[in-house]
GROMACS .gro file of C-alpha atoms in nm:
model
  433
    1MET     CA    1  -2.704   1.009   0.630
    2GLY     CA    2  -2.361   0.919   0.767
    3ILE     CA    3  -2.164   1.110   1.024
    4SER     CA    4  -1.965   1.398   0.873
    5ALA     CA    5  -1.587   1.416   0.907
    6ARG     CA    6  -1.619   1.719   1.134
    7GLU     CA    7  -1.868   1.541   1.363
    8LEU     CA    8  -1.645   1.234   1.372
    9ALA     CA    9  -1.345   1.451   1.456
   10ASP     CA   10  -1.534   1.624   1.736
   11ARG     CA   11  -1.633   1.287   1.883
   12THR     CA   12  -1.274   1.156   1.893
   13PRO     CA   13  -1.194   1.019   2.239
   14ALA     CA   14  -0.903   1.175   2.421
   15THR     CA   15  -0.729   0.835   2.436
   16ARG     CA   16  -0.694   0.803   2.056
   17ASP     CA   17  -0.341   0.828   1.921
   18ARG     CA   18  -0.400   1.098   1.660
   19TYR     CA   19  -0.039   1.097   1.545
   20VAL     CA   20  -0.092   0.750   1.397
   21ASP     CA   21  -0.379   0.885   1.187
   22LEU     CA   22  -0.158   1.169   1.070
   23LEU     CA   23   0.113   0.923   0.967
   24ARG     CA   24  -0.138   0.713   0.773
   25VAL     CA   25  -0.262   1.010   0.571
   26ALA     CA   26   0.082   1.162   0.523
   27SER     CA   27   0.242   0.838   0.404
   28LEU     CA   28  -0.026   0.772   0.143
   29GLY     CA   29  -0.010   1.136   0.034
   30VAL     CA   30   0.366   1.111  -0.022
   31VAL     CA   31   0.320   0.791  -0.224
   32VAL     CA   32   0.061   0.957  -0.448
   33LEU     CA   33   0.278   1.265  -0.501
   34GLY     CA   34   0.580   1.046  -0.571
   35HIS     CA   35   0.395   0.849  -0.839
   36TRP     CA   36   0.283   1.169  -1.008
   37LEU     CA   37   0.634   1.314  -1.006
   38MET     CA   38   0.814   0.997  -1.118
   39ALA     CA   39   0.603   0.954  -1.431
   40ALA     CA   40   0.811   1.071  -1.727
   41VAL     CA   41   0.572   1.066  -2.024
   42THR     CA   42   0.713   1.155  -2.365
   43ALA     CA   43   0.541   1.314  -2.664
   44ASP     CA   44   0.481   0.972  -2.824
   45GLY     CA   45   0.294   0.843  -2.515
   46ALA     CA   46   0.573   0.628  -2.372
   47ILE     CA   47   0.597   0.627  -1.992
   48GLY     CA   48   0.935   0.620  -1.825
   49ASN     CA   49   1.065   0.684  -1.476
   50LEU     CA   50   1.214   1.020  -1.381
   51LEU     CA   51   1.459   0.842  -1.151
   52ALA     CA   52   1.596   0.655  -1.451
   53VAL     CA   53   1.625   0.976  -1.653
   54VAL     CA   54   1.804   1.151  -1.365
   55PRO     CA   55   1.973   0.872  -1.162
   56GLU     CA   56   2.111   1.126  -0.913
   57LEU     CA   57   1.757   1.171  -0.782
   58GLN     CA   58   1.741   0.810  -0.662
   59VAL     CA   59   1.888   0.913  -0.329
   60VAL     CA   60   1.565   1.101  -0.245
   61THR     CA   61   1.387   0.763  -0.223
   62TRP     CA   62   1.566   0.718   0.110
   63VAL     CA   63   1.327   0.981   0.247
   64PHE     CA   64   1.022   0.960   0.022
   65GLN     CA   65   0.979   0.581  -0.008
   66VAL     CA   66   0.741   0.585   0.286
   67MET     CA   67   0.535   0.271   0.233
   68PRO     CA   68   0.709   0.112   0.537
   69VAL     CA   69   0.553   0.386   0.751
   70PHE     CA   70   0.204   0.290   0.634
   71PHE     CA   71   0.263  -0.078   0.714
   72PHE     CA   72   0.410   0.016   1.053
   73VAL     CA   73   0.096   0.218   1.129
   74GLY     CA   74  -0.110  -0.079   1.011
   75GLY     CA   75   0.058  -0.304   1.267
   76PHE     CA   76  -0.028  -0.061   1.545
   77ALA     CA   77  -0.393  -0.038   1.436
   78HIS     CA   78  -0.430  -0.412   1.381
   79ALA     CA   79  -0.299  -0.493   1.728
   80LEU     CA   80  -0.557  -0.267   1.891
   81ALA     CA   81  -0.835  -0.387   1.661
   82HIS     CA   82  -0.772  -0.756   1.722
   83ARG     CA   83  -0.764  -0.709   2.097
   84SER     CA   84  -1.107  -0.545   2.079
   85ARG     CA   85  -1.240  -0.809   1.830
   86PRO     CA   86  -1.052  -1.131   1.902
   87ARG     CA   87  -1.275  -1.355   1.687
   88TYR     CA   88  -1.105  -1.407   1.353
   89ALA     CA   89  -1.397  -1.370   1.112
   90ALA     CA   90  -1.533  -1.058   1.281
   91PHE     CA   91  -1.183  -0.906   1.298
   92LEU     CA   92  -1.123  -0.967   0.926
   93ARG     CA   93  -1.454  -0.820   0.816
   94ALA     CA   94  -1.412  -0.514   1.035
   95ARG     CA   95  -1.058  -0.446   0.907
   96LEU     CA   96  -1.119  -0.524   0.542
   97GLN     CA   97  -1.457  -0.370   0.467
   98ARG     CA   98  -1.321  -0.022   0.389
   99LEU     CA   99  -1.034  -0.178   0.195
  100LEU     CA  100  -1.198  -0.439  -0.025
  101ARG     CA  101  -1.523  -0.264  -0.117
  102PRO     CA  102  -1.356   0.034  -0.293
  103THR     CA  103  -1.097  -0.202  -0.441
  104MET     CA  104  -1.363  -0.427  -0.595
  105VAL     CA  105  -1.540  -0.122  -0.741
  106PHE     CA  106  -1.210  -0.004  -0.891
  107VAL     CA  107  -1.149  -0.349  -1.041
  108ALA     CA  108  -1.503  -0.368  -1.182
  109VAL     CA  109  -1.488  -0.023  -1.343
  110TRP     CA  110  -1.144  -0.070  -1.495
  111GLY     CA  111  -1.226  -0.425  -1.604
  112ALA     CA  112  -1.530  -0.303  -1.796
  113LEU     CA  113  -1.331  -0.016  -1.949
  114ALA     CA  114  -1.049  -0.248  -2.049
  115LEU     CA  115  -1.287  -0.491  -2.217
  116ALA     CA  116  -1.459  -0.209  -2.410
  117VAL     CA  117  -1.128  -0.057  -2.519
  118GLN     CA  118  -0.996  -0.390  -2.643
  119LEU     CA  119  -1.318  -0.475  -2.827
  120LEU     CA  120  -1.285  -0.140  -3.007
  121GLY     CA  121  -0.920  -0.209  -3.085
  122ALA     CA  122  -0.813   0.110  -2.908
  123ASP     CA  123  -0.563  -0.047  -2.668
  124ARG     CA  124  -0.257   0.116  -2.824
  125GLY     CA  125  -0.013   0.384  -2.714
  126LEU     CA  126  -0.080   0.550  -2.381
  127THR     CA  127  -0.414   0.368  -2.348
  128GLY     CA  128  -0.243   0.030  -2.367
  129VAL     CA  129   0.015   0.139  -2.113
  130ALA     CA  130  -0.261   0.266  -1.884
  131LEU     CA  131  -0.436  -0.072  -1.888
  132ARG     CA  132  -0.124  -0.227  -1.741
  133LEU     CA  133  -0.010   0.057  -1.518
  134VAL     CA  134  -0.326   0.145  -1.323
  135ALA     CA  135  -0.334  -0.197  -1.158
  136GLN     CA  136   0.023  -0.187  -1.027
  137PRO     CA  137  -0.056  -0.012  -0.693
  138LEU     CA  138  -0.281  -0.306  -0.607
  139TRP     CA  139   0.031  -0.488  -0.484
  140PHE     CA  140   0.002  -0.269  -0.174
  141ILE     CA  141  -0.354  -0.391  -0.115
  142GLY     CA  142  -0.238  -0.751  -0.148
  143ILE     CA  143   0.042  -0.708   0.106
  144TYR     CA  144  -0.193  -0.532   0.344
  145LEU     CA  145  -0.439  -0.821   0.317
  146ALA     CA  146  -0.162  -1.060   0.419
  147MET     CA  147  -0.081  -0.844   0.719
  148VAL     CA  148  -0.442  -0.844   0.835
  149ALA     CA  149  -0.471  -1.220   0.781
  150LEU     CA  150  -0.156  -1.294   0.983
  151THR     CA  151  -0.218  -1.045   1.264
  152PRO     CA  152  -0.369  -1.297   1.511
  153PRO     CA  153  -0.080  -1.551   1.509
  154LEU     CA  154   0.193  -1.286   1.482
  155LEU     CA  155   0.037  -1.084   1.763
  156LYS     CA  156   0.049  -1.394   1.983
  157LEU     CA  157   0.417  -1.438   1.901
  158HIS     CA  158   0.476  -1.073   1.983
  159GLU     CA  159   0.297  -1.104   2.317
  160ARG     CA  160   0.511  -1.402   2.406
  161TYR     CA  161   0.852  -1.304   2.266
  162GLY     CA  162   0.839  -0.925   2.215
  163TRP     CA  163   1.145  -0.808   2.024
  164GLY     CA  164   1.238  -1.173   1.969
  165ALA     CA  165   0.947  -1.219   1.726
  166PHE     CA  166   1.060  -0.914   1.529
  167GLY     CA  167   1.419  -1.041   1.535
  168ALA     CA  168   1.313  -1.376   1.396
  169LEU     CA  169   1.149  -1.207   1.096
  170VAL     CA  170   1.461  -0.996   1.035
  171ALA     CA  171   1.677  -1.309   1.052
  172ALA     CA  172   1.446  -1.487   0.808
  173ALA     CA  173   1.469  -1.193   0.564
  174ALA     CA  174   1.848  -1.197   0.589
  175ALA     CA  175   1.855  -1.574   0.531
  176VAL     CA  176   1.638  -1.536   0.221
  177ASP     CA  177   1.875  -1.278   0.073
  178ALA     CA  178   2.173  -1.499   0.153
  179LEU     CA  179   2.012  -1.793  -0.027
  180ARG     CA  180   1.913  -1.567  -0.314
  181PHE     CA  181   2.243  -1.390  -0.376
  182ALA     CA  182   2.502  -1.632  -0.239
  183ALA     CA  183   2.346  -1.968  -0.327
  184ASP     CA  184   2.130  -1.861  -0.623
  185VAL     CA  185   1.831  -2.059  -0.494
  186PRO     CA  186   1.538  -2.005  -0.734
  187TYR     CA  187   1.212  -1.844  -0.618
  188VAL     CA  188   1.329  -1.808  -0.257
  189GLU     CA  189   1.334  -1.429  -0.293
  190PHE     CA  190   0.952  -1.419  -0.301
  191LEU     CA  191   0.945  -1.518   0.066
  192ASN     CA  192   1.066  -1.171   0.150
  193PHE     CA  193   0.734  -1.025   0.042
  194ALA     CA  194   0.626  -1.178   0.373
  195PHE     CA  195   0.934  -1.153   0.595
  196VAL     CA  196   1.033  -0.794   0.513
  197TRP     CA  197   0.690  -0.635   0.528
  198LEU     CA  198   0.574  -0.841   0.826
  199ALA     CA  199   0.886  -0.733   1.017
  200VAL     CA  200   0.790  -0.368   0.959
  201HIS     CA  201   0.432  -0.454   1.058
  202GLN     CA  202   0.565  -0.616   1.377
  203LEU     CA  203   0.719  -0.284   1.476
  204GLY     CA  204   0.364  -0.153   1.497
  205PHE     CA  205   0.286  -0.419   1.758
  206LEU     CA  206   0.589  -0.307   1.956
  207ARG     CA  207   0.470   0.053   1.940
  208ALA     CA  208   0.121  -0.045   2.053
  209ASP     CA  209   0.272  -0.191   2.370
  210GLY     CA  210   0.511   0.099   2.433
  211MET     CA  211   0.822  -0.100   2.349
  212LEU     CA  212   0.979   0.139   2.093
  213ARG     CA  213   1.173   0.333   2.353
  214LEU     CA  214   1.489   0.418   2.155
  215PRO     CA  215   1.372   0.548   1.816
  216GLY     CA  216   1.700   0.730   1.759
  217ALA     CA  217   1.896   0.407   1.789
  218LEU     CA  218   1.649   0.231   1.559
  219ALA     CA  219   1.681   0.505   1.295
  220ALA     CA  220   2.060   0.508   1.316
  221ALA     CA  221   2.086   0.129   1.294
  222GLY     CA  222   1.850   0.116   0.996
  223LEU     CA  223   2.025   0.395   0.809
  224ALA     CA  224   2.368   0.246   0.873
  225GLY     CA  225   2.252  -0.101   0.773
  226ALA     CA  226   2.094   0.020   0.449
  227GLY     CA  227   2.403   0.226   0.367
  228LEU     CA  228   2.640  -0.065   0.419
  229LEU     CA  229   2.426  -0.307   0.222
  230VAL     CA  230   2.399  -0.071  -0.074
  231ALA     CA  231   2.769   0.022  -0.060
  232PHE     CA  232   2.907  -0.331  -0.033
  233GLY     CA  233   2.626  -0.564  -0.139
  234PRO     CA  234   2.427  -0.638  -0.454
  235TYR     CA  235   2.158  -0.386  -0.362
  236PRO     CA  236   2.073  -0.082  -0.578
  237LEU     CA  237   2.062   0.275  -0.446
  238SER     CA  238   1.692   0.330  -0.524
  239MET     CA  239   1.439   0.217  -0.265
  240VAL     CA  240   1.171   0.200  -0.535
  241GLY     CA  241   1.167  -0.031  -0.837
  242MET     CA  242   1.351   0.089  -1.146
  243PRO     CA  243   1.283  -0.023  -1.504
  244GLY     CA  244   1.527  -0.280  -1.638
  245GLU     CA  245   1.725  -0.329  -1.317
  246LYS     CA  246   1.848  -0.680  -1.239
  247VAL     CA  247   1.790  -0.641  -0.866
  248SER     CA  248   1.510  -0.435  -0.715
  249ASN     CA  249   1.486  -0.341  -0.349
  250MET     CA  250   1.107  -0.348  -0.381
  251ALA     CA  251   1.001  -0.646  -0.590
  252PRO     CA  252   1.077  -0.868  -0.411
  253PRO     CA  253   1.172  -0.665  -0.102
  254THR     CA  254   1.528  -0.698   0.021
  255LEU     CA  255   1.711  -0.671   0.350
  256ALA     CA  256   1.821  -0.325   0.239
  257LEU     CA  257   1.458  -0.216   0.215
  258LEU     CA  258   1.393  -0.360   0.561
  259CYS     CA  259   1.679  -0.151   0.700
  260HIS     CA  260   1.530   0.148   0.519
  261GLY     CA  261   1.201   0.074   0.694
  262LEU     CA  262   1.375   0.071   1.033
  263TRP     CA  263   1.531   0.409   0.958
  264LEU     CA  264   1.195   0.559   0.861
  265VAL     CA  265   1.007   0.415   1.159
  266GLY     CA  266   1.274   0.548   1.395
  267ALA     CA  267   1.259   0.887   1.223
  268VAL     CA  268   0.881   0.927   1.248
  269GLU     CA  269   0.891   0.817   1.611
  270LEU     CA  270   1.149   1.089   1.681
  271LEU     CA  271   0.896   1.337   1.539
  272ARG     CA  272   0.615   1.202   1.754
  273GLY     CA  273   0.617   1.493   2.002
  274PRO     CA  274   0.579   1.779   1.753
  275GLY     CA  275   0.349   1.567   1.536
  276THR     CA  276   0.118   1.500   1.829
  277ARG     CA  277   0.106   1.869   1.915
  278LEU     CA  278   0.028   1.955   1.554
  279VAL     CA  279  -0.262   1.713   1.521
  280ALA     CA  280  -0.403   1.822   1.858
  281ARG     CA  281  -0.515   2.143   1.686
  282ALA     CA  282  -0.884   2.119   1.600
  283GLY     CA  283  -0.846   2.247   1.244
  284VAL     CA  284  -0.562   2.007   1.164
  285TRP     CA  285  -0.743   1.713   1.320
  286HIS     CA  286  -1.060   1.780   1.119
  287LYS     CA  287  -0.854   1.770   0.799
  288VAL     CA  288  -0.680   1.448   0.903
  289VAL     CA  289  -1.013   1.278   0.977
  290ALA     CA  290  -1.158   1.394   0.645
  291ALA     CA  291  -0.850   1.273   0.456
  292ASN     CA  292  -0.858   0.933   0.630
  293GLY     CA  293  -1.217   0.891   0.515
  294ILE     CA  294  -1.118   0.907   0.147
  295ALA     CA  295  -0.754   0.791   0.156
  296MET     CA  296  -0.807   0.449   0.001
  297THR     CA  297  -1.030   0.583  -0.276
  298ALA     CA  298  -0.774   0.851  -0.361
  299PHE     CA  299  -0.493   0.595  -0.362
  300LEU     CA  300  -0.681   0.360  -0.594
  301TRP     CA  301  -0.769   0.629  -0.848
  302HIS     CA  302  -0.466   0.861  -0.841
  303LEU     CA  303  -0.288   0.689  -1.132
  304THR     CA  304  -0.610   0.701  -1.334
  305ALA     CA  305  -0.617   1.076  -1.279
  306MET     CA  306  -0.250   1.118  -1.371
  307LEU     CA  307  -0.287   0.920  -1.692
  308GLY     CA  308  -0.604   1.115  -1.773
  309VAL     CA  309  -0.409   1.441  -1.751
  310TYR     CA  310  -0.133   1.313  -1.977
  311GLY     CA  311  -0.388   1.168  -2.219
  312ALA     CA  312  -0.569   1.500  -2.239
  313LEU     CA  313  -0.243   1.687  -2.308
  314LEU     CA  314  -0.157   1.448  -2.589
  315ALA     CA  315  -0.509   1.452  -2.734
  316LEU     CA  316  -0.519   1.832  -2.734
  317GLY     CA  317  -0.185   1.843  -2.911
  318ARG     CA  318  -0.035   2.052  -2.635
  319GLY     CA  319   0.283   1.849  -2.650
  320LEU     CA  320   0.495   1.732  -2.361
  321PRO     CA  321   0.843   1.866  -2.292
  322GLU     CA  322   1.128   1.619  -2.276
  323PRO     CA  323   1.135   1.472  -1.923
  324ALA     CA  324   1.366   1.643  -1.672
  325THR     CA  325   1.424   1.950  -1.892
  326ALA     CA  326   1.363   2.301  -1.762
  327ALA     CA  327   1.035   2.319  -1.956
  328TRP     CA  328   0.924   1.986  -1.807
  329TRP     CA  329   0.990   2.107  -1.451
  330ALA     CA  330   0.816   2.437  -1.524
  331GLN     CA  331   0.507   2.248  -1.639
  332ALA     CA  332   0.511   2.010  -1.339
  333PRO     CA  333   0.302   2.229  -1.101
  334LEU     CA  334   0.025   2.254  -1.360
  335ARG     CA  335   0.028   1.877  -1.420
  336LEU     CA  336   0.019   1.809  -1.048
  337ALA     CA  337  -0.267   2.053  -0.994
  338ALA     CA  338  -0.465   1.897  -1.278
  339ALA     CA  339  -0.401   1.545  -1.144
  340ALA     CA  340  -0.511   1.654  -0.796
  341ALA     CA  341  -0.829   1.810  -0.936
  342LEU     CA  342  -0.915   1.501  -1.138
  343THR     CA  343  -0.843   1.277  -0.839
  344ALA     CA  344  -1.078   1.490  -0.630
  345LEU     CA  345  -1.348   1.444  -0.893
  346LEU     CA  346  -1.299   1.067  -0.895
  347VAL     CA  347  -1.305   1.062  -0.515
  348ALA     CA  348  -1.635   1.252  -0.519
  349VAL     CA  349  -1.781   0.982  -0.746
  350PHE     CA  350  -1.646   0.675  -0.567
  351ARG     CA  351  -1.596   0.778  -0.205
  352ARG     CA  352  -1.929   0.633  -0.092
  353PHE     CA  353  -1.788   0.282  -0.141
  354GLU     CA  354  -1.523   0.352   0.122
  355ARG     CA  355  -1.782   0.422   0.388
  356PRO     CA  356  -1.834   0.112   0.601
  357ALA     CA  357  -2.170  -0.055   0.543
  358PRO     CA  358  -2.389  -0.125   0.845
  359ALA     CA  359  -2.252  -0.441   0.999
  360ALA     CA  360  -2.468  -0.731   1.100
  361PRO     CA  361  -2.391  -0.865   1.447
  362ALA     CA  362  -2.085  -1.084   1.419
  363SER     CA  363  -2.051  -1.422   1.579
  364GLY     CA  364  -1.748  -1.639   1.628
  365ALA     CA  365  -1.844  -1.866   1.341
  366GLY     CA  366  -1.679  -1.862   1.002
  367GLY     CA  367  -1.308  -1.866   1.083
  368PRO     CA  368  -1.211  -2.120   0.812
  369VAL     CA  369  -1.432  -1.946   0.556
  370ALA     CA  370  -1.274  -1.612   0.644
  371ALA     CA  371  -0.924  -1.760   0.610
  372LEU     CA  372  -1.009  -1.902   0.267
  373GLY     CA  373  -1.165  -1.572   0.163
  374ILE     CA  374  -0.870  -1.355   0.253
  375THR     CA  375  -0.631  -1.601   0.087
  376LEU     CA  376  -0.825  -1.585  -0.239
  377ALA     CA  377  -0.852  -1.206  -0.219
  378LEU     CA  378  -0.480  -1.179  -0.147
  379PHE     CA  379  -0.370  -1.385  -0.448
  380GLY     CA  380  -0.633  -1.230  -0.672
  381VAL     CA  381  -0.530  -0.874  -0.596
  382LEU     CA  382  -0.157  -0.951  -0.618
  383GLY     CA  383  -0.211  -1.135  -0.946
  384LEU     CA  384  -0.404  -0.844  -1.092
  385SER     CA  385  -0.132  -0.600  -0.987
  386MET     CA  386   0.114  -0.802  -1.196
  387VAL     CA  387  -0.091  -0.885  -1.506
  388GLY     CA  388  -0.288  -0.559  -1.530
  389PHE     CA  389  -0.605  -0.507  -1.733
  390GLY     CA  390  -0.441  -0.541  -2.075
  391GLY     CA  391  -0.468  -0.850  -2.289
  392LEU     CA  392  -0.805  -0.963  -2.151
  393LEU     CA  393  -0.911  -1.104  -2.486
  394GLU     CA  394  -0.569  -1.251  -2.566
  395GLY     CA  395  -0.539  -1.438  -2.236
  396ARG     CA  396  -0.231  -1.246  -2.124
  397THR     CA  397  -0.075  -1.385  -1.806
  398ALA     CA  398   0.193  -1.288  -1.556
  399LEU     CA  399   0.402  -1.493  -1.315
  400LEU     CA  400   0.277  -1.476  -0.956
  401VAL     CA  401   0.553  -1.645  -0.755
  402ALA     CA  402   0.569  -1.969  -0.959
  403VAL     CA  403   0.218  -1.974  -1.108
  404ARG     CA  404   0.089  -1.806  -1.424
  405VAL     CA  405  -0.223  -1.597  -1.362
  406SER     CA  406  -0.455  -1.415  -1.602
  407ALA     CA  407  -0.659  -1.102  -1.531
  408PRO     CA  408  -0.999  -1.282  -1.540
  409ALA     CA  409  -0.870  -1.547  -1.298
  410ALA     CA  410  -0.728  -1.280  -1.068
  411VAL     CA  411  -1.054  -1.084  -1.068
  412ALA     CA  412  -1.254  -1.400  -0.996
  413MET     CA  413  -1.029  -1.489  -0.700
  414ALA     CA  414  -1.043  -1.138  -0.556
  415LEU     CA  415  -1.421  -1.115  -0.587
  416ALA     CA  416  -1.481  -1.462  -0.442
  417GLY     CA  417  -1.244  -1.388  -0.155
  418TRP     CA  418  -1.417  -1.062  -0.070
  419LEU     CA  419  -1.761  -1.225  -0.070
  420LEU     CA  420  -1.637  -1.506   0.156
  421VAL     CA  421  -1.488  -1.259   0.405
  422GLU     CA  422  -1.814  -1.062   0.408
  423ARG     CA  423  -2.019  -1.380   0.462
  424ALA     CA  424  -1.790  -1.516   0.732
  425GLY     CA  425  -1.796  -1.195   0.935
  426ARG     CA  426  -2.175  -1.178   0.956
  427ALA     CA  427  -2.392  -1.336   1.217
  428GLY     CA  428  -2.411  -1.710   1.202
  429ARG     CA  429  -2.404  -2.006   1.425
  430ALA     CA  430  -2.260  -1.951   1.766
  431GLY     CA  431  -1.910  -2.063   1.844
  432ARG     CA  432  -1.556  -1.943   1.820
  433ALA     CA  433  -1.350  -1.912   1.504
   0.00000   0.00000   0.00000
C-alpha cells in the first residue's frame, strides 16, 4: 500500500515551497478547462475552435494560456532535483518516471483502440477526428522531456552567468524570428521550440536562487513587449494555435509568446504572498497534494473524456446547439460536468501508473544511455503528437521538423527511449555519468 495523499501532505517539510505545487496544479487545471471550452463540436461531428467562431474571445488567451507557468515551475523543480541528484542517469529516471509511465500506458491503450477501430472500418466522423486529436497534447510531454534533458548544462550556465544565460536564450529566440519573418529562412522557426520554452524554464532557475526580485517589472515588460509585437509585427492576437492561421504564436513558439510567458511569470510571482498563505491551510494543501498525484493522468485523458461526452450526445441523438449560441452556452455547464466526471473515472482506472515504482539504487553509470533514451522518447512523443493515431494501416505520416514520421515509428521511438531511461537510471557499474 502506498502513502495516501493526506499522509503525504501531513509529512510535508516546512521548507517546501507549497506555492509552486499550487501553481503546477492550477496551470494544468486551466489548460484542461480551456481545452474543454474551446472545443466547438457541431451536429455533424465536426470539431472547430470557439476562438475562431468568436474571434473577440482570443484576447482571453492572454490570461488563460498558462502553459508558460507550468514550464516555469518545472525549471524551479528541476534545479532543486538536479542539485540533490547530480548524476545524469539517476536524475533523468527520478524526474521522468511519473511522466513517461502514464504516457506509455496512454499510448498503448489508444494505439490498440485505433488499430481496432481502423480494422473495423469505423474511423469516420467524430471517431476519426478523435484518433488525431487525442494525441495533440503530447507535444507538452515532448517539450517537458527536452527541458529535463537539458537541465544539467543549462543549470551550469545559469550558475555561471545568471540573468545572462536567460538573456542569451531570449536573444536567440528574437534572432530566429528575425530570420523567419525578415529573411524567410526555411525551417529556422522550429528552433524556437527550444529557445522560447527553455527561456521560460530558465526563469525557474532564477526563482530557485532568489533572483526574481522585481516581478512587477518582469510582468510589465512582458505585457508591453507582447502588445507591441502583436500590434506592429506579424504576430496574431491569440496565444494559442488557431485553425488555418498562417502564423501561430504556439507552433512554433514566437517571441510574442515568450513575452507573454514573462508577463504570466511576473504576474504569478506578484501573487506569491496570498498564494502562499492560501496553500498554508491544511485543507487546501491536502487537496493540492492529492491533485498533484493525479495531474499527469488527468491531463493525458481529459480530451478522451471530452470527446466521449460529445460522442455520447451525438449517439443518443440529443443534438448539439450551434457553437457560441445562447443554447450552446446554456448547455456548457452540463458538458463540463460530464467531462469532469468521465475524466475522474479514467483517472481512477489509470492513476496507479502515475505512482512512482520502487526505485533500485542508482549509480553514476549510464549517462550516454540515458541521453540516447530521452532523445528517442522526445522525438517519439513529439512525432506522435503531430501524426496522431489515425491512418495506422495507411502509413499516414506528419512532418516533424524536416523529417516525415509515422505513428508506429513514433510509438517505437517513445517506448525504446523510455526503456533506455529506466535501464540507465538503475544500479549498474560504479562511476559517474
